[in-house]
Tab-separated table of C-alpha atoms in Angstrom:
chain	number	residue	atom	x	y	z
A	23	ALA	CA	238.154	96.730	67.493
A	24	GLN	CA	238.687	92.950	67.562
A	25	SER	CA	235.951	90.961	68.510
A	26	VAL	CA	234.851	87.273	68.640
A	27	THR	CA	231.063	86.243	68.206
A	28	GLN	CA	229.987	82.699	69.341
A	29	PRO	CA	226.220	83.179	68.434
A	30	ASP	CA	225.052	80.205	70.090
A	31	ILE	CA	224.691	80.167	73.507
A	32	HIS	CA	223.619	76.697	74.152
A	33	ILE	CA	223.379	73.721	71.613
A	34	THR	CA	221.580	70.561	72.438
A	35	VAL	CA	222.102	67.495	70.022
A	36	SER	CA	221.966	63.429	70.020
A	37	GLU	CA	224.670	61.407	70.278
A	38	GLY	CA	225.739	60.051	67.023
A	39	ALA	CA	224.705	63.505	65.035
A	40	SER	CA	227.075	65.932	63.795
A	41	LEU	CA	228.008	69.155	65.026
A	42	GLU	CA	228.893	72.798	64.050
A	43	LEU	CA	229.636	75.325	66.513
A	44	ARG	CA	229.664	78.669	64.762
A	45	CYS	CA	232.589	81.615	65.440
A	46	ASN	CA	232.977	84.820	63.767
A	47	TYR	CA	235.478	87.731	64.056
A	48	SER	CA	236.266	90.674	63.670
A	49	TYR	CA	240.153	91.660	62.848
A	50	GLY	CA	242.009	94.109	60.787
A	51	ALA	CA	244.268	91.112	59.227
A	52	THR	CA	244.105	87.374	58.771
A	53	PRO	CA	243.878	86.350	62.194
A	54	TYR	CA	245.417	83.596	64.249
A	55	LEU	CA	242.653	81.133	65.149
A	56	PHE	CA	241.955	78.987	68.262
A	57	TRP	CA	239.159	76.412	69.472
A	58	TYR	CA	239.296	75.521	72.976
A	59	VAL	CA	237.152	73.024	75.222
A	60	GLN	CA	236.424	73.603	78.739
A	61	SER	CA	234.981	70.763	81.093
A	62	PRO	CA	233.331	71.954	84.222
A	63	GLY	CA	235.419	73.108	86.751
A	64	GLN	CA	238.337	72.600	84.263
A	65	GLY	CA	240.939	74.625	82.601
A	66	LEU	CA	241.116	75.007	78.851
A	67	GLN	CA	242.069	72.266	76.243
A	68	LEU	CA	243.199	73.270	73.160
A	69	LEU	CA	241.117	71.349	70.214
A	70	LEU	CA	242.887	73.268	67.156
A	71	LYS	CA	244.325	76.183	65.881
A	72	TYR	CA	244.798	77.681	62.371
A	73	PHE	CA	247.728	80.162	61.771
A	74	SER	CA	247.898	79.825	58.062
A	75	GLY	CA	247.777	77.556	54.931
A	76	ASP	CA	245.454	74.954	54.618
A	77	THR	CA	241.915	76.456	55.448
A	78	LEU	CA	240.917	73.102	56.744
A	79	VAL	CA	241.944	72.221	60.025
A	80	GLN	CA	242.314	68.841	61.802
A	81	GLY	CA	242.211	68.945	65.824
A	82	ILE	CA	242.007	66.147	68.185
A	83	LYS	CA	239.135	64.152	69.001
A	84	GLY	CA	237.633	64.118	65.783
A	85	PHE	CA	237.011	67.686	65.797
A	86	GLU	CA	237.882	69.922	62.512
A	87	ALA	CA	237.213	73.620	61.650
A	88	GLU	CA	237.647	75.698	58.453
A	89	PHE	CA	238.791	79.110	58.115
A	90	LYS	CA	236.357	81.006	55.807
A	91	ARG	CA	238.066	84.740	55.214
A	92	SER	CA	235.130	86.213	53.115
A	93	GLN	CA	232.782	85.156	55.813
A	94	SER	CA	235.250	86.062	58.945
A	95	SER	CA	234.441	82.674	60.008
A	96	PHE	CA	235.902	79.767	61.869
A	97	ASN	CA	233.256	77.137	62.744
A	98	LEU	CA	233.815	73.807	64.609
A	99	ARG	CA	232.632	70.883	63.255
A	100	LYS	CA	232.369	66.992	64.189
A	101	PRO	CA	230.646	64.262	62.511
A	102	SER	CA	229.351	62.325	65.231
A	103	VAL	CA	229.109	63.547	68.683
A	104	HIS	CA	229.837	61.791	71.390
A	105	TRP	CA	228.379	61.959	75.149
A	106	SER	CA	231.803	62.945	76.215
A	107	ASP	CA	231.868	66.249	73.993
A	108	ALA	CA	229.475	67.866	76.526
A	109	ALA	CA	231.462	70.877	77.335
A	110	GLU	CA	231.728	74.458	77.154
A	111	TYR	CA	233.506	75.622	73.745
A	112	PHE	CA	235.224	78.692	73.123
A	113	CYS	CA	236.254	80.247	69.932
A	114	ALA	CA	239.447	82.785	70.236
A	115	VAL	CA	241.586	85.184	68.171
A	116	GLY	CA	245.365	85.757	68.863
A	117	GLU	CA	246.701	89.070	67.760
A	118	HIS	CA	249.913	88.937	65.233
A	119	THR	CA	251.633	91.402	67.221
A	120	GLY	CA	251.184	91.940	70.770
A	121	ASN	CA	250.040	89.639	73.343
A	122	GLN	CA	245.796	90.092	73.288
A	123	PHE	CA	243.956	86.765	72.908
A	124	TYR	CA	240.205	87.876	72.269
A	125	PHE	CA	237.483	85.185	73.351
A	126	GLY	CA	234.177	84.229	72.408
A	127	THR	CA	231.327	84.440	74.864
A	128	GLY	CA	231.264	80.636	74.820
A	129	THR	CA	229.093	77.653	73.441
A	130	SER	CA	227.566	75.040	75.709
A	131	LEU	CA	226.997	71.817	73.993
A	132	THR	CA	224.839	69.458	75.695
A	133	VAL	CA	224.462	65.867	74.585
A	134	ILE	CA	221.491	63.524	74.887
A	135	PRO	CA	221.476	59.852	74.857
B	4	GLY	CA	253.427	69.993	74.543
B	5	ALA	CA	253.851	72.936	76.673
B	6	VAL	CA	252.555	72.436	79.910
B	7	VAL	CA	251.439	74.894	82.380
B	8	SER	CA	250.562	74.090	85.844
B	9	GLN	CA	248.385	76.014	88.483
B	10	HIS	CA	248.477	75.738	92.505
B	11	PRO	CA	246.259	75.500	94.275
B	12	SER	CA	243.862	73.873	92.072
B	13	ARG	CA	240.969	74.936	94.792
B	14	VAL	CA	241.059	77.173	97.850
B	15	ILE	CA	238.774	78.311	100.399
B	16	CYS	CA	239.621	80.859	102.503
B	17	LYS	CA	237.887	83.750	105.145
B	18	SER	CA	237.024	87.426	103.857
B	19	GLY	CA	240.035	89.679	104.803
B	20	THR	CA	242.852	87.235	104.245
B	21	SER	CA	245.040	87.305	101.158
B	22	VAL	CA	245.457	84.089	98.948
B	23	LYS	CA	248.366	83.585	96.477
B	24	ILE	CA	247.900	81.517	93.344
B	25	GLU	CA	250.841	80.082	91.412
B	26	CYS	CA	251.403	79.747	87.749
B	27	ARG	CA	254.286	77.515	86.276
B	28	SER	CA	255.395	76.724	82.825
B	29	LEU	CA	256.444	73.368	83.563
B	30	ASP	CA	258.699	72.427	80.351
B	31	PHE	CA	259.384	75.653	78.640
B	32	GLN	CA	260.433	79.372	79.361
B	33	ALA	CA	257.498	82.197	79.417
B	34	THR	CA	258.254	85.401	79.020
B	35	THR	CA	255.038	86.587	79.108
B	36	MET	CA	252.133	85.195	81.434
B	37	PHE	CA	248.608	86.206	81.578
B	38	TRP	CA	246.010	85.981	84.065
B	39	TYR	CA	242.145	85.603	83.088
B	40	ARG	CA	239.323	85.638	85.333
B	41	GLN	CA	236.331	83.605	84.610
B	42	PHE	CA	232.788	83.694	86.255
B	43	PRO	CA	230.205	80.745	85.986
B	44	LYS	CA	229.045	80.381	82.416
B	45	GLN	CA	230.825	83.429	81.205
B	46	SER	CA	234.183	83.712	78.856
B	47	LEU	CA	237.491	84.306	80.166
B	48	MET	CA	238.422	88.010	81.120
B	49	LEU	CA	241.651	89.070	80.859
B	50	MET	CA	243.119	90.947	84.035
B	51	ALA	CA	246.953	91.204	83.412
B	52	THR	CA	249.734	90.701	81.458
B	53	SER	CA	253.002	90.249	83.073
B	54	ASN	CA	256.281	89.699	81.715
B	55	GLU	CA	259.382	88.672	83.579
B	56	GLY	CA	261.258	90.986	85.517
B	57	SER	CA	258.898	93.874	84.935
B	58	LYS	CA	256.000	95.468	85.975
B	59	ALA	CA	252.519	93.913	85.099
B	60	THR	CA	250.280	95.633	83.017
B	61	TYR	CA	246.478	95.525	84.192
B	62	GLU	CA	243.414	95.606	82.514
B	63	GLN	CA	241.001	98.441	82.518
B	64	GLY	CA	238.722	98.129	85.683
B	65	VAL	CA	241.255	95.886	87.446
B	66	GLU	CA	242.542	97.007	90.476
B	67	LYS	CA	246.354	96.491	90.695
B	68	ASP	CA	246.549	96.698	94.633
B	69	LYS	CA	244.197	94.481	95.028
B	70	PHE	CA	245.626	91.591	92.540
B	71	LEU	CA	249.177	91.715	93.031
B	72	ILE	CA	250.964	90.018	90.160
B	73	ASN	CA	254.714	88.996	90.124
B	74	HIS	CA	256.552	87.273	87.360
B	75	ALA	CA	259.946	86.685	88.850
B	76	SER	CA	261.358	83.816	86.676
B	77	LEU	CA	260.925	82.937	83.473
B	78	THR	CA	258.557	79.656	84.775
B	79	LEU	CA	256.938	81.261	87.503
B	80	SER	CA	254.182	83.989	88.428
B	81	THR	CA	252.013	84.364	91.062
B	82	LEU	CA	248.523	86.195	91.832
B	83	THR	CA	247.867	87.437	94.985
B	84	VAL	CA	244.457	88.189	95.697
B	85	THR	CA	244.776	90.606	98.998
B	86	SER	CA	241.997	91.395	101.403
B	87	ALA	CA	239.534	88.957	99.879
B	88	HIS	CA	235.986	89.331	99.799
B	89	PRO	CA	233.148	87.151	98.581
B	90	GLU	CA	232.815	89.085	95.515
B	91	ASP	CA	236.343	87.914	94.906
B	92	SER	CA	235.250	84.307	94.029
B	93	SER	CA	235.889	82.957	90.730
B	94	PHE	CA	238.018	80.737	88.434
B	95	TYR	CA	241.165	82.349	87.885
B	96	ILE	CA	243.104	80.717	84.833
B	97	CYS	CA	246.737	81.585	83.941
B	98	SER	CA	248.294	81.237	80.672
B	99	ALA	CA	251.865	81.412	79.552
B	100	ARG	CA	253.576	82.605	76.191
B	101	GLY	CA	257.145	81.123	75.430
B	102	LEU	CA	260.192	82.525	73.964
B	103	ALA	CA	259.692	80.289	70.579
B	104	GLY	CA	255.856	80.362	70.960
B	105	PRO	CA	254.465	80.071	67.524
B	106	HIS	CA	252.288	82.828	66.395
B	107	ASN	CA	251.251	83.991	69.630
B	108	GLU	CA	250.114	80.859	71.200
B	109	GLN	CA	248.976	80.713	74.689
B	110	PHE	CA	249.100	77.718	76.961
B	111	PHE	CA	246.647	77.755	79.895
B	112	GLY	CA	247.079	76.366	83.071
B	113	PRO	CA	244.019	74.076	84.497
B	114	GLY	CA	242.752	77.048	86.872
B	115	THR	CA	242.066	77.710	90.300
B	116	ARG	CA	238.840	78.108	91.695
B	117	LEU	CA	238.530	80.593	94.634
B	118	THR	CA	236.027	80.784	96.957
B	119	VAL	CA	235.994	83.518	99.639
B	120	LEU	CA	233.761	83.029	102.835
């Protein structure tokens, strides 16, 4: 069965430090992969997505993610975190056929001054 | 980019009343819309999938008579929470997939916060 795992429930980083949020998936084929960010009380904003091609994907707000097929991972990175990056981050896998989206349980990011 | 709106953004109602939430695709036609529910500090749970002009498909454990979904046009889907109770209080998010949507991408609305007193 398809699934998405975000091992880190909560991460705290200092402003200006680098960030990596982990995402592992289980899917029978090459998946469509997404990272979303959600601020408190808000909907989901798409940060970046991977469909095919270059495995290093650039997104908005200075985020990037790398698809590693051998590790079934799609980790999100940012070289220097800003206080405004504090939010909930969700990794998701989309089916090639059908409609299903599988969301991870989310990682809550706290940024300390 | 594709924009999805939801209305209302926030609603408070009394127990036993019904509440309707609208989801609109503003600049594209959505063949399929999805309704999710999110509890505090938790991930999104898919409630149902609706295709324009046909009955919605509900996920296991979701009461179709309680959560009525209508997808009457290619730009509008509604979720009606009937006889709402405090346990229905939650954050409801819709998403939409377009006719020409690449690679199964879904575009998410901003969500509706429902509080049942």
